[in-house]
Amino acid sequence: MKKRREMTPSLYQAVLRRRKRKSKAFLPVIVQFTGKTHKKSADQLQKKLGRKCRNKGRLKLIGGWAVRVSPASLQTICAHKRVTKVYLDRRNRTNLNVATPAVGAAEAQKSGATGKGVGIAILDTGVAPRADLTRPANRIAAFKDFINGRTKPYDDNGHGTHVAGDAAGNGFSSGGTYKGPAPEAKIIGVKVLDSEGSGYDSTIIRGIEWCVANRKRYGIRVLNLSLGKPALEPCANDPLCRAINAAVKAGIVVTVAAGNEGPGRETISSPGTSPDAITVGAVNDQGSVRQSDDRVAAYSSRGPAAGGLTKPDLLAPGSNIVSINVPGSVLDQTLPQNKVGANYIRMSGTSFAAPITAGTVAQMLQKRPGLTPSQVKQLLKRNAFSLKLPANTQGSGELNVRFLK
């Protein structure tokens, strides 16, 4: 195939597999253009390809175009003078009664650090209007659905609502027992994963793009991604990773789950491979507030990340985390043994360590609104509690925001 260099290795391998199976099924790809005329370039290609493509829309944040194409038409795309790279549009999946005090967030709350006024965007399976987020006042400031186009908040999987509670639940249904670090923060629910917890890179990029465009309207200062996929290539060849870097450049702190593929080396999930994101692994807090007895979770992914970057950046509690349950959701129906009373459910994974970090970031930004994403990351790493493990296991150590008190 001509101009093979325009295709990332993962896309090239996908094409070879299709050829071997003699499959004519369309491939989902993201086309990267050079310059500022990506709309014109996408229109030209769409017109040229005709029925050989299914347009999924432009990705303004990265100057790209999401489209489904026949494998044969990739040659035409790669021959276009404005095309610099063609990526496979890959699928991502979803990867606090003790957790909040353990990282010092409860102490910070006593000094008034509750995340008040700070918007946390949860890009996930949705956010359901449960009491811990809506009473005594509704803190779901906005909801955008990139899967089904619905306008009212909902969560058919349950994962996103658990994540929202990890970051900013106020414990209303538990008398304050299961409270996140930022119980007064605003939640912006962005549904980019379907009921099974799955979503394409391009859909998630659109969600990030929407957050960047609406960051001032809703006060979005933090964005959490508790999702991922195997990192087959470095960040430069990962469009979702590049979108995260663009969001950070726009002034949004991005927290990302490290992945649940540990304890082996080089298991950090994409987009946790982003150098600009705060990539969070998980510890088991042993059910105690003391950090000295915490242990890194066996499932927590280790670095180095694809491309050689040291990751994760931090660890946070991720094992046996109790947060909001959504009755009738996929998690509610498939994990009845994990329910804690009528309103909560217990889960484990780096998916839940990342939003606990996002909640503490909201606390920081309430107290020090002038902090940049880079400064937030530096402060968290500098004040982390070291478990005296290698950097590619613990990063700088476990999340510790006691310096805010």
Short mmCIF file of C-alpha atoms in Angstrom, two decimals:
data_model
loop_
_atom_site.label_atom_id
_atom_site.label_comp_id
_atom_site.label_asym_id
_atom_site.label_seq_id
_atom_site.Cartn_x
_atom_site.Cartn_y
_atom_site.Cartn_z
CA MET A 1 0.00 0.00 0.00
CA LYS A 2 1.37 3.42 -0.96
CA LYS A 3 2.34 5.94 1.71
CA ARG A 4 2.15 3.34 4.44
CA ARG A 5 4.07 5.79 6.63
CA GLU A 6 0.89 7.90 6.95
CA MET A 7 -0.83 5.08 8.85
CA THR A 8 -0.08 4.34 12.48
CA PRO A 9 1.16 0.77 13.12
CA SER A 10 -2.10 -0.26 14.80
CA LEU A 11 -4.12 0.83 11.75
CA TYR A 12 -1.72 -0.91 9.35
CA GLN A 13 -2.03 -4.14 11.32
CA ALA A 14 -5.83 -3.82 11.27
CA VAL A 15 -5.74 -3.47 7.48
CA LEU A 16 -3.55 -6.57 7.16
CA ARG A 17 -5.99 -8.56 9.33
CA ARG A 18 -8.91 -7.45 7.15
CA ARG A 19 -7.03 -8.49 4.01
CA LYS A 20 -6.19 -11.87 5.48
CA ARG A 21 -9.87 -12.46 6.27
CA LYS A 22 -10.86 -10.91 2.92
CA SER A 23 -13.17 -8.63 4.85
CA LYS A 24 -14.72 -5.64 3.10
CA ALA A 25 -16.17 -4.15 6.29
CA PHE A 26 -15.53 -0.47 6.81
CA LEU A 27 -12.83 0.60 9.25
CA PRO A 28 -13.33 3.44 11.74
CA VAL A 29 -10.42 5.88 11.36
CA ILE A 30 -9.36 9.37 12.39
CA VAL A 31 -7.63 11.40 9.69
CA GLN A 32 -5.15 14.06 10.79
CA PHE A 33 -4.58 17.05 8.52
CA THR A 34 -1.85 19.67 8.45
CA GLY A 35 -2.59 23.41 8.53
CA LYS A 36 -5.82 25.18 9.39
CA THR A 37 -7.89 24.01 6.41
CA HIS A 38 -8.93 20.62 7.80
CA LYS A 39 -12.62 21.26 7.03
CA LYS A 40 -11.84 21.92 3.38
CA SER A 41 -9.54 18.88 3.22
CA ALA A 42 -12.17 16.62 4.84
CA ASP A 43 -14.83 17.86 2.41
CA GLN A 44 -12.53 17.14 -0.53
CA LEU A 45 -11.86 13.61 0.65
CA GLN A 46 -15.50 12.90 1.42
CA LYS A 47 -16.51 14.02 -2.07
CA LYS A 48 -13.75 11.92 -3.66
CA LEU A 49 -14.54 8.78 -1.66
CA GLY A 50 -18.30 8.99 -2.10
CA ARG A 51 -19.95 5.73 -1.04
CA LYS A 52 -16.63 4.33 0.15
CA CYS A 53 -16.90 6.32 3.37
CA ARG A 54 -19.33 7.09 6.19
CA ASN A 55 -18.72 10.55 7.64
CA LYS A 56 -18.70 10.73 11.48
CA GLY A 57 -17.80 14.41 11.69
CA ARG A 58 -14.87 16.76 12.19
CA LEU A 59 -12.70 16.82 15.30
CA LYS A 60 -11.83 20.51 15.58
CA LEU A 61 -9.73 20.15 18.73
CA ILE A 62 -7.07 18.13 16.92
CA GLY A 63 -7.71 19.29 13.34
CA GLY A 64 -9.01 15.88 12.34
CA TRP A 65 -11.88 13.99 10.73
CA ALA A 66 -13.63 10.86 12.00
CA VAL A 67 -14.88 8.56 9.26
CA ARG A 68 -15.59 4.93 8.45
CA VAL A 69 -13.91 3.81 5.24
CA SER A 70 -13.29 0.72 3.15
CA PRO A 71 -9.72 -0.58 3.54
CA ALA A 72 -9.09 0.06 -0.16
CA SER A 73 -9.94 3.76 0.18
CA LEU A 74 -7.13 4.28 2.71
CA GLN A 75 -4.74 4.59 -0.22
CA THR A 76 -6.72 7.57 -1.50
CA ILE A 77 -6.71 9.18 1.95
CA CYS A 78 -2.97 8.71 2.43
CA ALA A 79 -2.29 10.24 -1.00
CA HIS A 80 -3.98 13.53 -0.04
CA LYS A 81 -1.34 16.26 0.31
CA ARG A 82 -2.81 17.59 3.57
CA VAL A 83 -2.98 14.23 5.39
CA THR A 84 -0.22 13.77 7.95
CA LYS A 85 -1.47 10.70 9.83
CA VAL A 86 -4.33 8.20 9.79
CA TYR A 87 -5.21 6.51 13.09
CA LEU A 88 -7.44 3.57 13.90
CA ASP A 89 -10.48 4.92 15.79
CA ARG A 90 -10.16 2.50 18.70
CA ARG A 91 -12.66 1.58 21.39
CA ASN A 92 -12.13 2.51 25.04
CA ARG A 93 -13.74 0.89 28.08
CA THR A 94 -14.44 1.78 31.67
CA ASN A 95 -11.63 0.63 33.45
CA LEU A 96 -15.45 6.83 50.12
CA ASN A 97 -15.90 6.58 53.82
CA VAL A 98 -12.20 5.76 54.22
CA ALA A 99 -10.80 6.97 50.89
CA THR A 100 -11.58 10.65 51.43
CA PRO A 101 -9.98 10.93 54.90
CA ALA A 102 -7.04 8.75 53.80
CA VAL A 103 -5.75 11.31 51.29
CA GLY A 104 -6.28 14.25 53.63
CA ALA A 105 -9.34 15.55 51.78
CA ALA A 106 -11.52 15.40 54.91
CA GLU A 107 -9.06 17.60 56.80
CA ALA A 108 -9.03 20.05 53.90
CA GLN A 109 -12.84 20.15 53.98
CA LYS A 110 -12.70 21.38 57.58
CA SER A 111 -10.87 24.46 56.34
CA GLY A 112 -13.58 25.10 53.77
CA ALA A 113 -12.03 23.28 50.80
CA THR A 114 -15.12 21.58 49.37
CA GLY A 115 -14.69 22.31 45.67
CA LYS A 116 -17.41 24.95 45.78
CA GLY A 117 -17.77 26.75 42.47
CA VAL A 118 -15.40 24.41 40.62
CA GLY A 119 -16.75 22.37 37.70
CA ILE A 120 -15.65 18.74 37.30
CA ALA A 121 -16.46 17.18 33.92
CA ILE A 122 -17.07 13.43 34.12
CA LEU A 123 -16.55 11.88 30.67
CA ASP A 124 -18.02 8.44 31.16
CA THR A 125 -21.26 6.43 30.86
CA GLY A 126 -23.35 9.37 32.07
CA VAL A 127 -24.43 10.78 35.43
CA ALA A 128 -27.76 9.91 37.07
CA PRO A 129 -29.54 12.51 39.23
CA ARG A 130 -29.09 10.68 42.52
CA ALA A 131 -29.55 12.39 45.90
CA ASP A 132 -25.82 12.68 46.68
CA LEU A 133 -25.51 14.94 43.63
CA THR A 134 -28.85 16.73 43.66
CA ARG A 135 -29.82 17.31 47.30
CA PRO A 136 -30.13 19.64 49.08
CA ALA A 137 -29.25 21.48 45.84
CA ASN A 138 -28.81 20.10 42.34
CA ARG A 139 -25.09 20.22 41.49
CA ILE A 140 -25.38 18.62 38.04
CA ALA A 141 -24.69 21.86 36.19
CA ALA A 142 -24.88 20.40 32.68
CA PHE A 143 -25.34 17.14 30.80
CA LYS A 144 -24.28 16.32 27.23
CA ASP A 145 -25.03 12.97 25.60
CA PHE A 146 -22.82 11.94 22.67
CA ILE A 147 -24.24 8.39 22.58
CA ASN A 148 -28.03 8.69 22.42
CA GLY A 149 -28.57 12.44 22.22
CA ARG A 150 -30.77 12.66 25.29
CA THR A 151 -30.98 15.96 27.16
CA LYS A 152 -31.75 14.94 30.75
CA PRO A 153 -29.07 13.34 32.96
CA TYR A 154 -29.05 9.52 33.10
CA ASP A 155 -26.60 6.64 33.38
CA ASP A 156 -27.62 3.27 31.95
CA ASN A 157 -24.35 1.61 33.00
CA GLY A 158 -23.78 3.09 36.46
CA HIS A 159 -20.01 3.53 36.20
CA GLY A 160 -20.09 7.28 35.51
CA THR A 161 -22.34 8.01 38.50
CA HIS A 162 -20.04 6.03 40.81
CA VAL A 163 -17.14 8.07 39.44
CA ALA A 164 -19.04 11.35 39.97
CA GLY A 165 -19.70 10.31 43.57
CA ASP A 166 -16.03 9.42 44.11
CA ALA A 167 -15.11 12.98 43.15
CA ALA A 168 -18.00 15.03 44.50
CA GLY A 169 -20.70 13.00 46.24
CA ASN A 170 -21.92 14.75 49.41
CA GLY A 171 -23.08 11.62 51.26
CA PHE A 172 -26.67 12.86 51.49
CA SER A 173 -28.13 9.33 51.50
CA SER A 174 -25.64 8.06 54.09
CA GLY A 175 -25.66 10.92 56.56
CA GLY A 176 -22.29 12.04 55.23
CA THR A 177 -20.54 8.67 55.52
CA TYR A 178 -19.81 8.16 51.82
CA LYS A 179 -18.58 11.60 50.84
CA GLY A 180 -16.14 12.53 48.08
CA PRO A 181 -13.36 15.13 48.41
CA ALA A 182 -15.35 17.93 46.72
CA PRO A 183 -18.94 17.67 48.03
CA GLU A 184 -19.85 21.17 46.83
CA ALA A 185 -18.30 21.02 43.36
CA LYS A 186 -20.40 21.26 40.21
CA ILE A 187 -20.70 18.13 38.08
CA ILE A 188 -20.80 18.28 34.30
CA GLY A 189 -21.88 14.90 32.96
CA VAL A 190 -20.64 14.05 29.47
CA LYS A 191 -21.82 10.67 28.18
CA VAL A 192 -19.20 9.29 25.78
CA LEU A 193 -19.53 5.58 26.66
CA ASP A 194 -22.54 3.37 25.95
CA SER A 195 -24.52 1.16 28.32
CA GLU A 196 -21.78 -1.48 28.12
CA GLY A 197 -19.08 1.03 29.05
CA SER A 198 -17.58 1.27 25.57
CA GLY A 199 -16.86 4.22 23.30
CA TYR A 200 -14.72 5.22 20.30
CA ASP A 201 -11.76 7.58 20.51
CA SER A 202 -13.59 10.01 18.22
CA THR A 203 -16.64 10.15 20.50
CA ILE A 204 -14.48 10.86 23.55
CA ILE A 205 -12.55 13.52 21.64
CA ARG A 206 -15.85 15.22 20.82
CA GLY A 207 -16.67 15.15 24.52
CA ILE A 208 -13.32 16.76 25.38
CA GLU A 209 -13.83 19.33 22.63
CA TRP A 210 -17.27 20.20 24.06
CA CYS A 211 -15.74 20.66 27.52
CA VAL A 212 -13.05 22.99 26.18
CA ALA A 213 -15.65 25.03 24.27
CA ASN A 214 -17.93 25.28 27.34
CA ARG A 215 -15.31 25.56 30.06
CA LYS A 216 -16.13 29.19 30.91
CA ARG A 217 -19.90 28.70 30.71
CA TYR A 218 -19.91 25.89 33.29
CA GLY A 219 -16.72 26.68 35.18
CA ILE A 220 -15.01 23.47 34.02
CA ARG A 221 -11.55 23.36 35.62
CA VAL A 222 -11.17 19.57 35.95
CA LEU A 223 -11.87 16.74 33.52
CA ASN A 224 -11.86 13.07 34.56
CA LEU A 225 -11.41 10.09 32.25
CA SER A 226 -11.88 6.74 34.00
CA LEU A 227 -11.56 4.78 30.78
CA GLY A 228 -8.90 3.44 28.49
CA LYS A 229 -7.54 0.88 26.06
CA PRO A 230 -4.20 -0.92 25.63
CA ALA A 231 -1.52 1.59 24.66
CA LEU A 232 -0.13 0.16 21.45
CA GLU A 233 1.78 3.31 20.49
CA PRO A 234 3.28 6.46 22.02
CA CYS A 235 1.17 9.55 22.69
CA ALA A 236 2.20 11.14 19.37
CA ASN A 237 0.34 8.38 17.52
CA ASP A 238 -2.74 8.49 19.77
CA PRO A 239 -5.42 11.04 18.83
CA LEU A 240 -7.20 10.79 22.20
CA CYS A 241 -3.93 11.46 24.00
CA ARG A 242 -3.37 14.50 21.79
CA ALA A 243 -6.86 15.80 22.57
CA ILE A 244 -6.08 15.60 26.28
CA ASN A 245 -2.91 17.61 25.76
CA ALA A 246 -4.98 20.26 23.95
CA ALA A 247 -7.45 20.41 26.87
CA VAL A 248 -4.61 20.90 29.36
CA LYS A 249 -3.19 23.64 27.15
CA ALA A 250 -6.63 25.30 27.33
CA GLY A 251 -6.32 25.39 31.15
CA ILE A 252 -8.19 22.25 32.23
CA VAL A 253 -6.63 19.77 34.65
CA VAL A 254 -7.13 16.24 33.30
CA THR A 255 -7.09 13.18 35.57
CA VAL A 256 -6.88 9.75 33.91
CA ALA A 257 -7.03 6.19 35.21
CA ALA A 258 -3.72 4.35 34.82
CA GLY A 259 -5.44 1.08 33.91
CA ASN A 260 -6.09 -2.26 35.56
CA GLU A 261 -3.53 -4.44 33.77
CA GLY A 262 -0.90 -4.68 36.52
CA PRO A 263 1.32 -5.81 38.06
CA GLY A 264 3.40 -6.24 34.92
CA ARG A 265 5.61 -3.50 33.49
CA GLU A 266 4.56 -1.31 30.54
CA THR A 267 0.85 -1.79 31.18
CA ILE A 268 -0.28 1.87 31.43
CA SER A 269 -3.47 2.30 29.41
CA SER A 270 -4.09 4.95 26.80
CA PRO A 271 -4.82 7.86 27.29
CA GLY A 272 -2.89 7.65 30.57
CA THR A 273 0.19 7.84 28.34
CA SER A 274 -0.37 11.60 27.94
CA PRO A 275 2.54 13.56 29.43
CA ASP A 276 0.18 16.39 30.38
CA ALA A 277 -2.49 14.30 32.13
CA ILE A 278 -2.34 13.33 35.80
CA THR A 279 -2.27 9.54 35.47
CA VAL A 280 -3.50 7.81 38.62
CA GLY A 281 -2.84 4.28 39.83
CA ALA A 282 -4.61 2.60 42.75
CA VAL A 283 -3.78 1.64 46.32
CA ASN A 284 -5.65 -0.49 48.80
CA ASP A 285 -6.02 1.72 51.88
CA GLN A 286 -6.54 -1.36 54.09
CA GLY A 287 -9.68 0.24 55.51
CA SER A 288 -7.68 2.72 57.57
CA VAL A 289 -7.02 6.45 57.42
CA ARG A 290 -3.25 5.91 57.87
CA GLN A 291 -1.29 5.99 54.63
CA SER A 292 1.66 4.12 56.12
CA ASP A 293 -0.15 0.79 55.80
CA ASP A 294 -1.39 1.37 52.23
CA ARG A 295 -0.33 -1.03 49.49
CA VAL A 296 -0.33 -0.55 45.75
CA ALA A 297 -3.11 -2.66 44.22
CA ALA A 298 -1.90 -5.66 42.24
CA TYR A 299 -4.18 -4.75 39.33
CA SER A 300 -2.89 -1.16 39.10
CA SER A 301 -1.00 -0.66 35.82
CA ARG A 302 2.72 0.05 35.88
CA GLY A 303 5.04 2.07 33.66
CA PRO A 304 6.94 3.01 31.78
CA ALA A 305 4.23 4.21 29.42
CA ALA A 306 4.43 3.62 25.68
CA GLY A 307 7.19 5.90 24.45
CA GLY A 308 9.22 5.51 27.66
CA LEU A 309 7.50 8.11 29.86
CA THR A 310 7.54 7.47 33.62
CA LYS A 311 3.97 6.73 34.73
CA PRO A 312 1.75 6.72 36.77
CA ASP A 313 2.11 10.21 38.26
CA LEU A 314 0.32 9.38 41.52
CA LEU A 315 -1.58 6.70 43.40
CA ALA A 316 -4.93 7.12 45.18
CA PRO A 317 -7.37 4.77 46.94
CA GLY A 318 -9.07 2.55 44.38
CA SER A 319 -9.94 -0.72 46.13
CA ASN A 320 -13.35 -1.35 47.69
CA ILE A 321 -14.54 2.20 47.08
CA VAL A 322 -18.18 2.80 48.08
CA SER A 323 -20.03 5.36 45.99
CA ILE A 324 -23.40 6.08 44.37
CA ASN A 325 -25.42 3.21 42.87
CA VAL A 326 -27.94 3.64 40.04
CA PRO A 327 -30.91 1.27 40.42
CA GLY A 328 -31.63 -0.64 37.22
CA SER A 329 -28.24 0.13 35.66
CA VAL A 330 -25.94 -2.55 34.24
CA LEU A 331 -23.70 -2.49 37.33
CA ASP A 332 -26.69 -2.61 39.66
CA GLN A 333 -28.09 -5.68 37.90
CA THR A 334 -24.86 -7.59 37.33
CA LEU A 335 -23.17 -6.94 40.70
CA PRO A 336 -25.93 -7.24 43.32
CA GLN A 337 -23.40 -8.67 45.79
CA ASN A 338 -21.54 -5.35 45.70
CA LYS A 339 -24.46 -3.22 46.84
CA VAL A 340 -24.13 -1.34 50.10
CA GLY A 341 -27.65 -0.65 51.25
CA ALA A 342 -30.16 0.80 48.81
CA ASN A 343 -28.09 3.70 47.48
CA TYR A 344 -24.46 2.64 47.19
CA ILE A 345 -22.24 0.06 45.54
CA ARG A 346 -18.66 -1.07 46.24
CA MET A 347 -16.18 -1.12 43.32
CA SER A 348 -12.43 -1.47 42.77
CA GLY A 349 -10.12 -0.17 40.05
CA THR A 350 -8.04 2.78 38.92
CA SER A 351 -11.33 4.08 37.52
CA PHE A 352 -12.14 5.19 41.06
CA ALA A 353 -8.68 6.40 42.07
CA ALA A 354 -8.70 8.97 39.25
CA PRO A 355 -11.91 10.81 40.30
CA ILE A 356 -10.82 10.91 43.95
CA THR A 357 -7.81 12.79 42.60
CA ALA A 358 -10.11 14.98 40.47
CA GLY A 359 -12.08 15.88 43.60
CA THR A 360 -8.95 16.91 45.48
CA VAL A 361 -7.91 19.02 42.49
CA ALA A 362 -11.26 20.82 42.77
CA GLN A 363 -10.46 21.50 46.42
CA MET A 364 -7.11 22.98 45.41
CA LEU A 365 -8.61 25.17 42.69
CA GLN A 366 -11.26 26.51 45.06
CA LYS A 367 -8.53 27.60 47.47
CA ARG A 368 -6.05 28.68 44.79
CA PRO A 369 -8.03 29.47 41.60
CA GLY A 370 -5.00 30.92 39.84
CA LEU A 371 -3.17 27.58 39.66
CA THR A 372 -2.37 26.28 36.18
CA PRO A 373 -2.71 22.57 35.30
CA SER A 374 1.07 22.25 35.43
CA GLN A 375 1.24 23.86 38.88
CA VAL A 376 -1.54 21.60 40.18
CA LYS A 377 0.33 18.54 38.98
CA GLN A 378 3.61 19.73 40.50
CA LEU A 379 1.98 20.44 43.88
CA LEU A 380 0.34 17.03 44.01
CA LYS A 381 3.55 15.23 43.10
CA ARG A 382 5.63 17.30 45.53
CA ASN A 383 3.29 16.59 48.47
CA ALA A 384 2.59 12.92 47.70
CA PHE A 385 3.15 10.32 50.41
CA SER A 386 5.89 8.00 49.21
CA LEU A 387 5.33 4.27 49.59
CA LYS A 388 9.04 3.85 48.77
CA LEU A 389 8.36 2.01 45.54
CA PRO A 390 9.86 2.50 42.07
CA ALA A 391 8.61 5.54 40.15
CA ASN A 392 6.99 3.36 37.48
CA THR A 393 4.94 1.70 40.22
CA GLN A 394 3.96 4.58 42.50
CA GLY A 395 4.82 7.71 40.51
CA SER A 396 5.60 10.30 43.19
CA GLY A 397 3.54 8.39 45.75
CA GLU A 398 0.03 8.45 47.16
CA LEU A 399 -2.26 11.47 46.86
CA ASN A 400 -1.99 13.71 49.94
CA VAL A 401 -3.70 17.11 50.14
CA ARG A 402 -3.15 17.76 53.82
CA PHE A 403 -1.14 20.83 52.78
CA LEU A 404 -4.49 22.54 52.02
CA LYS A 405 -5.70 22.55 55.62
#
